[in-house]
Short mmCIF file of C-alpha atoms (C1' of nucleotides) in Angstrom, two decimals:
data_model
loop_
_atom_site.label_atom_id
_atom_site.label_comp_id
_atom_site.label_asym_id
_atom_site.label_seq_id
_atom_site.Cartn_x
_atom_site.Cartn_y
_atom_site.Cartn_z
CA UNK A 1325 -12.18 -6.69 19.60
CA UNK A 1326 -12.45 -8.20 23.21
CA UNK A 1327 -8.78 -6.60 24.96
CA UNK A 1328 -9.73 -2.68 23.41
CA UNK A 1329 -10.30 -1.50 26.91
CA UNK A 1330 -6.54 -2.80 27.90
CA UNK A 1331 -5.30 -1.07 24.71
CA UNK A 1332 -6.96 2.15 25.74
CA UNK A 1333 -4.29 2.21 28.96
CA UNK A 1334 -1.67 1.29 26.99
CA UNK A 1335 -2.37 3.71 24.64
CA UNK A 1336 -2.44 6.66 27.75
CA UNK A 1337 0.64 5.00 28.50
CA UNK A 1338 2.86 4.98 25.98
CA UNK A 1339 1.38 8.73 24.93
CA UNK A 1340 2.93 9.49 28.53
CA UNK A 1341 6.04 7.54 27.78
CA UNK A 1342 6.33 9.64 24.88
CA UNK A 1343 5.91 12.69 26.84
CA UNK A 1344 8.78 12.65 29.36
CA UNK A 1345 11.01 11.28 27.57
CA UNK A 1346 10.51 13.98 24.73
CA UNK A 1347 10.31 16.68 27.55
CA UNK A 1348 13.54 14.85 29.41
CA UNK A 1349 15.39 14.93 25.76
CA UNK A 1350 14.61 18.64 25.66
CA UNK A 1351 16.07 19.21 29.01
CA UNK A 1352 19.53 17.51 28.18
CA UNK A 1353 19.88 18.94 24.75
CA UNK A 1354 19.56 22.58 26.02
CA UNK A 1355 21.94 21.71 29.13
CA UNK A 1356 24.47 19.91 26.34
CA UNK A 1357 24.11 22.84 23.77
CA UNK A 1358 24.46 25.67 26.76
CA UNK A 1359 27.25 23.91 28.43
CA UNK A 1360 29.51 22.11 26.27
CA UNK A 1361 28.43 23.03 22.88
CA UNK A 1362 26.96 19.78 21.68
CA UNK A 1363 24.15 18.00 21.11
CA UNK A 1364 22.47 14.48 22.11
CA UNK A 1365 23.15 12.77 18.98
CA UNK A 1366 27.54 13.68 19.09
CA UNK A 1367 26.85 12.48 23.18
CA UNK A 1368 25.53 9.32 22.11
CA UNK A 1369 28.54 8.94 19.93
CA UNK A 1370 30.99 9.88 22.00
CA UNK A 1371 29.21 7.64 24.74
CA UNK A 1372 29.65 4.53 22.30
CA UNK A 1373 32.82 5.22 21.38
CA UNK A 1374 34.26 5.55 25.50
CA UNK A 1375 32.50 1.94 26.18
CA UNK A 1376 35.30 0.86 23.13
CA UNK A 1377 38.35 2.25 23.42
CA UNK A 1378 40.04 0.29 20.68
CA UNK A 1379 36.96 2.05 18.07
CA UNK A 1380 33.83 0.90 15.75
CA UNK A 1381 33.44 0.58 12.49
CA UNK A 1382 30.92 3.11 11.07
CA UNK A 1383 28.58 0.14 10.50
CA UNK A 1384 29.54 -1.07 14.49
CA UNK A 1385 28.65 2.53 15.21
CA UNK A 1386 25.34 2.54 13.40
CA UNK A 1387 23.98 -0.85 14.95
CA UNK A 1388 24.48 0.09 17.96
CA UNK A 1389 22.84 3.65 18.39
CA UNK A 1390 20.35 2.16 15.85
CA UNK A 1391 20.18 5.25 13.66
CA UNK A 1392 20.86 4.75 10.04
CA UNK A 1393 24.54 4.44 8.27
CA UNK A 1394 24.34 8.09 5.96
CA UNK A 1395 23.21 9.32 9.62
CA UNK A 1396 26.61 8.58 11.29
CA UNK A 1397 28.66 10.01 8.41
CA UNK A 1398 27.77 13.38 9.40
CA UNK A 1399 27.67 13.40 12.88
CA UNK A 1400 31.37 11.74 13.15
CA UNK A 1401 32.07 13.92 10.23
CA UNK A 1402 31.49 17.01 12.68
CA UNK A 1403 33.23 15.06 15.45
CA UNK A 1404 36.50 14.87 13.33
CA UNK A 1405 35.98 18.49 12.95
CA UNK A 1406 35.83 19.29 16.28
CA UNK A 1407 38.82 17.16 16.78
CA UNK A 1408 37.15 14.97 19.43
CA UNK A 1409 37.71 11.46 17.34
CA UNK A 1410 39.52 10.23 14.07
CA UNK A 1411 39.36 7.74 11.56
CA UNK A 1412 41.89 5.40 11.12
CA UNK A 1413 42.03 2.50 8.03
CA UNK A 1414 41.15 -1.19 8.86
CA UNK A 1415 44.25 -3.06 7.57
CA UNK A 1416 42.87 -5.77 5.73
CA UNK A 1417 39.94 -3.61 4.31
CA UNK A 1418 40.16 -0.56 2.50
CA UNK A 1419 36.23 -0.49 2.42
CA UNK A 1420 36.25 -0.02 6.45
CA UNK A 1421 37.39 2.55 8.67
CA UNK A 1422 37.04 2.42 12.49
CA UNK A 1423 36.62 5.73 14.32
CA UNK A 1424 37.82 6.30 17.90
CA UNK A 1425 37.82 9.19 20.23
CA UNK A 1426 41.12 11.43 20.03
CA UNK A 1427 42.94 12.02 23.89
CA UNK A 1428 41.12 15.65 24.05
CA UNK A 1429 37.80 13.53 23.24
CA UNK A 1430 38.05 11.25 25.79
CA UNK A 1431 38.99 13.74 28.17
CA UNK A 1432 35.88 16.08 27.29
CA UNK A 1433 33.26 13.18 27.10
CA UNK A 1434 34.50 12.23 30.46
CA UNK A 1435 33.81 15.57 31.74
CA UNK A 1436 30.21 16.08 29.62
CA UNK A 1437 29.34 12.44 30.93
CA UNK A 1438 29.78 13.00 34.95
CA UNK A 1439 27.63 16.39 34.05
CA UNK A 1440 24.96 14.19 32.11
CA UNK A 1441 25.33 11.55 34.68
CA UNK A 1442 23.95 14.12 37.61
CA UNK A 1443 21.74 16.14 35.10
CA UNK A 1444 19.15 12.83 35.08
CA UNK A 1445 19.45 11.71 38.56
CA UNK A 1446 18.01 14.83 39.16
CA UNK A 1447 15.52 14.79 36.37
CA UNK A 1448 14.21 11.35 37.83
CA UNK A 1449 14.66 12.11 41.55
CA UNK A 1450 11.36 11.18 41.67
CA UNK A 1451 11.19 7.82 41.73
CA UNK A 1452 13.56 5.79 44.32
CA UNK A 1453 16.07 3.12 43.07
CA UNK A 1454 13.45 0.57 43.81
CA UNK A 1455 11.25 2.19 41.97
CA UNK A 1456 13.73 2.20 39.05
CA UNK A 1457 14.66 -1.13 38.63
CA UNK A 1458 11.50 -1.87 39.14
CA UNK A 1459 10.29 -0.03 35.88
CA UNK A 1460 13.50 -0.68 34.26
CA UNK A 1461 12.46 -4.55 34.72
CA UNK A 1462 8.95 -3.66 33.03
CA UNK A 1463 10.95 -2.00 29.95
CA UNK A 1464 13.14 -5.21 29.18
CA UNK A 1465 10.03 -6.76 28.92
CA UNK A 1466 7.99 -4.59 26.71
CA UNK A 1467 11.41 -4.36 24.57
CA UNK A 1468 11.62 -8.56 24.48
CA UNK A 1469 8.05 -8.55 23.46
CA UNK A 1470 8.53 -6.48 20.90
CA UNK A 1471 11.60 -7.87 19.04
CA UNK A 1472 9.98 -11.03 18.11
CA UNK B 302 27.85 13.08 46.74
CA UNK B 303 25.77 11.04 48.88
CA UNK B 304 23.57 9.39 46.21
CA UNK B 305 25.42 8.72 43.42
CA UNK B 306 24.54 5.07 43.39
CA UNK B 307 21.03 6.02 43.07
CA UNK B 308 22.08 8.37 40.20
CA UNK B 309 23.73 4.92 38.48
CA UNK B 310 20.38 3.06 38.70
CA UNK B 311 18.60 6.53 37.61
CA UNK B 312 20.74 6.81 34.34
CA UNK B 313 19.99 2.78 33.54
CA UNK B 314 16.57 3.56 33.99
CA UNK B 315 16.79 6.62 31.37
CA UNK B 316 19.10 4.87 28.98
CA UNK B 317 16.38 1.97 28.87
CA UNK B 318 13.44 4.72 28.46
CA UNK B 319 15.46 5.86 25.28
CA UNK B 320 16.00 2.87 23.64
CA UNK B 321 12.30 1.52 24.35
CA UNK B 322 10.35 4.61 23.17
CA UNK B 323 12.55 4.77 20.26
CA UNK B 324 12.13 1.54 19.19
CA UNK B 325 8.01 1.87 19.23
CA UNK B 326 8.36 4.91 17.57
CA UNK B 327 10.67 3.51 15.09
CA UNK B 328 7.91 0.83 14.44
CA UNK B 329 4.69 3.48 14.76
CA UNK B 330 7.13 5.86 11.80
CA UNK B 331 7.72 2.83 9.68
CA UNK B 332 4.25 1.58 9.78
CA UNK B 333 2.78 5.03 9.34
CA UNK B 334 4.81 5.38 6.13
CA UNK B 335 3.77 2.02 4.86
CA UNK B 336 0.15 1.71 5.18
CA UNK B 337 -0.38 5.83 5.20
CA UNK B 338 2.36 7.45 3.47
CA UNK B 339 2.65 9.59 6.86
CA UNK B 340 4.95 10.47 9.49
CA UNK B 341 4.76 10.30 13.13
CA UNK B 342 4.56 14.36 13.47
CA UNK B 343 1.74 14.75 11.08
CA UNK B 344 0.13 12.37 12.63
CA UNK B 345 0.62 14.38 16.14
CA UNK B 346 -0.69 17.37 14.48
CA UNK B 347 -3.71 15.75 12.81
CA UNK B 348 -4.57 14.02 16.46
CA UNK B 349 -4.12 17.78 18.11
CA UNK B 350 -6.91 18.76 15.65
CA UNK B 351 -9.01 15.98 15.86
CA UNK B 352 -9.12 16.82 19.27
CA UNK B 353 -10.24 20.37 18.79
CA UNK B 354 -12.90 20.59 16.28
CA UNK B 355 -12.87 24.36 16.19
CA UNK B 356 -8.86 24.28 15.35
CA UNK B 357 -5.76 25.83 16.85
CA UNK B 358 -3.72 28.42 16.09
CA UNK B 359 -0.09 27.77 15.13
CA UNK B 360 0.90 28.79 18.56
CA UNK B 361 -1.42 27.22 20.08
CA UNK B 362 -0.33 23.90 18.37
CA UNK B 363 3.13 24.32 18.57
CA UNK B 364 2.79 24.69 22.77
CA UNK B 365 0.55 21.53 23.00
CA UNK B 366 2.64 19.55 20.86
CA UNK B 367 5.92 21.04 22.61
CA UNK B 368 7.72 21.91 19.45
CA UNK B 369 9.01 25.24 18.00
CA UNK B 370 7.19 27.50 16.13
CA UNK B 371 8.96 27.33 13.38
CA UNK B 372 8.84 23.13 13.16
CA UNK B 373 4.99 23.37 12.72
CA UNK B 374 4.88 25.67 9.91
CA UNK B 375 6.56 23.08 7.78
CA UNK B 376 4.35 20.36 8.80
CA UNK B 377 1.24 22.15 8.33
CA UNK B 378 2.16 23.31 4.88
CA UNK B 379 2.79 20.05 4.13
CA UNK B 380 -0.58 18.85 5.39
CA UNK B 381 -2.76 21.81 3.64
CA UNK B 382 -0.67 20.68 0.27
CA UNK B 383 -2.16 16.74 0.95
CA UNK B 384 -5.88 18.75 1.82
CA UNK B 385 -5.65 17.06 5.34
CA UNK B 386 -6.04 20.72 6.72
CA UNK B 387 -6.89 23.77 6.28
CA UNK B 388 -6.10 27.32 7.40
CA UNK B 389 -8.28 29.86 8.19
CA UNK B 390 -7.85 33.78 9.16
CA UNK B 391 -9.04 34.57 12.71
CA UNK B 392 -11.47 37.54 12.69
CA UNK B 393 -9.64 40.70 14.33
CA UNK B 394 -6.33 39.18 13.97
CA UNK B 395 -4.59 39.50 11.11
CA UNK B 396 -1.61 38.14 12.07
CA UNK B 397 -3.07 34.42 13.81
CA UNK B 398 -4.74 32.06 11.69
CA UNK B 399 -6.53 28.96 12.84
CA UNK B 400 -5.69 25.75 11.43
CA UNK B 401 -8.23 22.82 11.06
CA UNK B 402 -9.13 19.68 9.81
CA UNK B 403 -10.54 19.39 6.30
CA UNK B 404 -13.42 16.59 6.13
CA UNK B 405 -11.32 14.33 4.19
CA UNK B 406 -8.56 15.22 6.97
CA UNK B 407 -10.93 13.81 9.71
CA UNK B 408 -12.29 11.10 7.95
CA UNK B 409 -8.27 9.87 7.09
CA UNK B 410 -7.26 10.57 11.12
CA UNK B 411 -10.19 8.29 11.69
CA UNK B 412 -8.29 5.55 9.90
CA UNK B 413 -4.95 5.98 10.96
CA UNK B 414 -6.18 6.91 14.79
CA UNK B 415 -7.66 2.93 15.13
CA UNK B 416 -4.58 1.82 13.40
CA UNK B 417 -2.34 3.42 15.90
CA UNK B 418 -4.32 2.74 18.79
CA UNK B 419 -4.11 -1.40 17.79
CA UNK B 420 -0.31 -1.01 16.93
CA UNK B 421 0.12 0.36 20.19
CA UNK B 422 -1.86 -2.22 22.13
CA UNK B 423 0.18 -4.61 20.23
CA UNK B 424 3.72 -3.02 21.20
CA UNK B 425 2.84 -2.63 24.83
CA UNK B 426 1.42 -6.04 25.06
CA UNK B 427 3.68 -7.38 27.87
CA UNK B 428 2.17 -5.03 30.07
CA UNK B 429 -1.12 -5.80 31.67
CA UNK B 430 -3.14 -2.81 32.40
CA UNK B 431 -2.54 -2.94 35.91
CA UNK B 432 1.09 -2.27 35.62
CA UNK B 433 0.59 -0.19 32.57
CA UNK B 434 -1.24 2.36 34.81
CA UNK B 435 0.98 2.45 37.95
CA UNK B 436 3.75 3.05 35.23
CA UNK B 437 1.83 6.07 34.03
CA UNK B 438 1.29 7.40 37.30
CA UNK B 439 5.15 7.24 37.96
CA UNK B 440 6.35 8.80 34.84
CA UNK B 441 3.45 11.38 36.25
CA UNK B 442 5.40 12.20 39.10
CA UNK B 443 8.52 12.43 37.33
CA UNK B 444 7.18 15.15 35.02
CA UNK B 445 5.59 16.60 37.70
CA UNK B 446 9.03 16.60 39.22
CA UNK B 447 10.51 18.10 36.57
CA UNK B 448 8.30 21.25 35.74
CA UNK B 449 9.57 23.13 39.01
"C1'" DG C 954 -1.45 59.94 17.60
"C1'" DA C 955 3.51 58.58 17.55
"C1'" DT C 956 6.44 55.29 19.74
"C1'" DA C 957 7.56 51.20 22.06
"C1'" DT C 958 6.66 46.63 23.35
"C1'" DT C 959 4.56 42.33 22.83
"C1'" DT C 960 2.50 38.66 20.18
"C1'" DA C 961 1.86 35.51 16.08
"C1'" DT C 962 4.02 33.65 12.63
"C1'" DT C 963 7.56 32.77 9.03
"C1'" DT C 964 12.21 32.46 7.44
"C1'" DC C 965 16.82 30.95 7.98
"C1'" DA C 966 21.00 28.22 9.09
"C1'" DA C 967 22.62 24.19 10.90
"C1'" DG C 968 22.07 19.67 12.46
"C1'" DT C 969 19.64 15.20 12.64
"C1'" DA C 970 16.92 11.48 10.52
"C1'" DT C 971 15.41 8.15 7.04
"C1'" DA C 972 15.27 5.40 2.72
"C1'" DA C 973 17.18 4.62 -1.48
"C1'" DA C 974 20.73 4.83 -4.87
"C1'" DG C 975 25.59 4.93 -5.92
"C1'" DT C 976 30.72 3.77 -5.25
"C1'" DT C 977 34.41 1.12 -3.99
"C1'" DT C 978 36.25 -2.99 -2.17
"C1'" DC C 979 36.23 -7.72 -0.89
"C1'" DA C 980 35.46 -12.78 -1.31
"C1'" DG C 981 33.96 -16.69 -3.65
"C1'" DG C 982 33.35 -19.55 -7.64
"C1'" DC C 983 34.60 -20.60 -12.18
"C1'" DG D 981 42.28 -13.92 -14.20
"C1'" DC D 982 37.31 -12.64 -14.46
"C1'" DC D 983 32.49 -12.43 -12.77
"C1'" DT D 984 29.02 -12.13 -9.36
"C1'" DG D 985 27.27 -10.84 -5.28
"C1'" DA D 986 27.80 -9.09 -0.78
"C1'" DA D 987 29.67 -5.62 2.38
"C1'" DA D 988 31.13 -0.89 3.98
"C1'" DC D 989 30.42 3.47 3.20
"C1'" DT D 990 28.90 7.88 1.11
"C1'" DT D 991 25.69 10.59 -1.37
"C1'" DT D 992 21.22 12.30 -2.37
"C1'" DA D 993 16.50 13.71 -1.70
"C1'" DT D 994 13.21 14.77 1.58
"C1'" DA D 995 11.48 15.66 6.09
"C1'" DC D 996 11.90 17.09 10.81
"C1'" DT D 997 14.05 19.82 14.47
"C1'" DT D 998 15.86 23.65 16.93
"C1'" DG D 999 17.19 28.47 18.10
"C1'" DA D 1000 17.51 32.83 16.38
"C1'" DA D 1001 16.43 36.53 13.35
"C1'" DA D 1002 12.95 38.78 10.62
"C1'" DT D 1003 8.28 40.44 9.59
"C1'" DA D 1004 3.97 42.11 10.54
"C1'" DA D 1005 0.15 43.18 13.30
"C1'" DA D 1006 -1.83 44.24 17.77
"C1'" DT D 1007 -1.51 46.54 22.15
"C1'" DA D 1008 0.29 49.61 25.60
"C1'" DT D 1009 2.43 53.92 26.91
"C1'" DC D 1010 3.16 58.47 26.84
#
DNA sequence: GATATTTATTTCAAGTATAAAGTTTCAGGC
DNA sequence: GCCTGAAACTTTATACTTGAAATAAATATC
């Protein structure tokens, strides 16, 4: 095989890639779980559900954190419980539902989100904002590549 | 706070980290289950071994592979069950045992390790192995970073 | 040598994840 | 009006994950 060489740094690469972001997950998680109660996966929720105010559809929900449908049931499930977003029929569709974050959710996601916000600039102070785009730039391409 | 702006292109930078090593491993899981009947963190385990002939110890495992304790007793038991592994007492410590690759274990790492390796290559493709190695060395510094 | 602490591992409870199967509802053709 | 197939979810089975508690063995302390 003539590129196995190149495939070796790739492979060191995305081994590395794995790394921090595993060891970065960590990180947040405990911070999330020590501070607010939560966890990554109800943040990521919460997250999509602030960037729509008017709510998703479970399947909406699902597509866009790209984690399966009987995945979101639960975690929203434990979101209703907590009282940090409802479900509320589709007219039209008694099939559908669309979930949205309840006033005390939006308020506390604002609050875990500034918090979050700081917790990885400071995770990945090392690398300047040049630096970031930068590798940022080199992502959109691996992630371009690989959807085709 | 002075650099919040950096923060912004910091967080970007993270979110797109996220989504890209999820995706691979997304692919790596799916293809692993196809073509092996495995999972991603059996296939960890089985690469820790490979790696040391003369095995690990639970602990030892669990700290290279930066999981709990507890995670890796399922996964082991699960890989002694298949005959992938094996566990063995260590003299003058009744309470460690070593864990190690079975014959058949190494032989079936040996087939899924050149599978990987290739999937990798291919997922990382847009990246020439210039730029895949001054990407490496960043996300160096940032764990470097981070560990203080 | 009894007691206390530490170390190695397992067990447990709760949450997250997937794929696959099941339920209900909708939309189209007939 | 009924049938068929697709769509939106939920449920189920299995695996992975963590943190914390439990167990057992080794080591240190007195």
């Amino acid at each position: 095989m003539r590129d196995e060489p190149d495939n070796k740094a790739r492979l060191r690469l995305w081994l590395k890639l794995l790394k921090v972001t595993r060891s970065i997950e960590a990180e947040l998680r405990e911070r999330l779980r020590i501070e607010f109660a939560s966890t990554l996966p109800r943040f990521d929720v919460m997250s999509a559900l602030a960037r729509n105010a008017d709510g998703l559809k479970m399947s909406e929900l699902s597509g866009l954190l790209k984690v399966s449908n009987g995945n979101v049931t639960g975690i929203v499930e434990r979101l209703v419980e907590d009282g940090h977003v409802r479900r509320e029929p589709v007219p039209g569709d008694r099939r559908a539902s669309r979930v949205r974050l309840t006033p005390q959710g939006e308020e506390e996601f604002a609050r875990q989100a500034a918090e979050h916000e700081s917790w990885v600039g400071g995770l990945l102070q090392a690398l300047d904002p040049h630096e970031a785009t930068e590798m940022n730039e080199r992502l959109n391409r691996i992630l371009r590549e690989e959807t085709r």
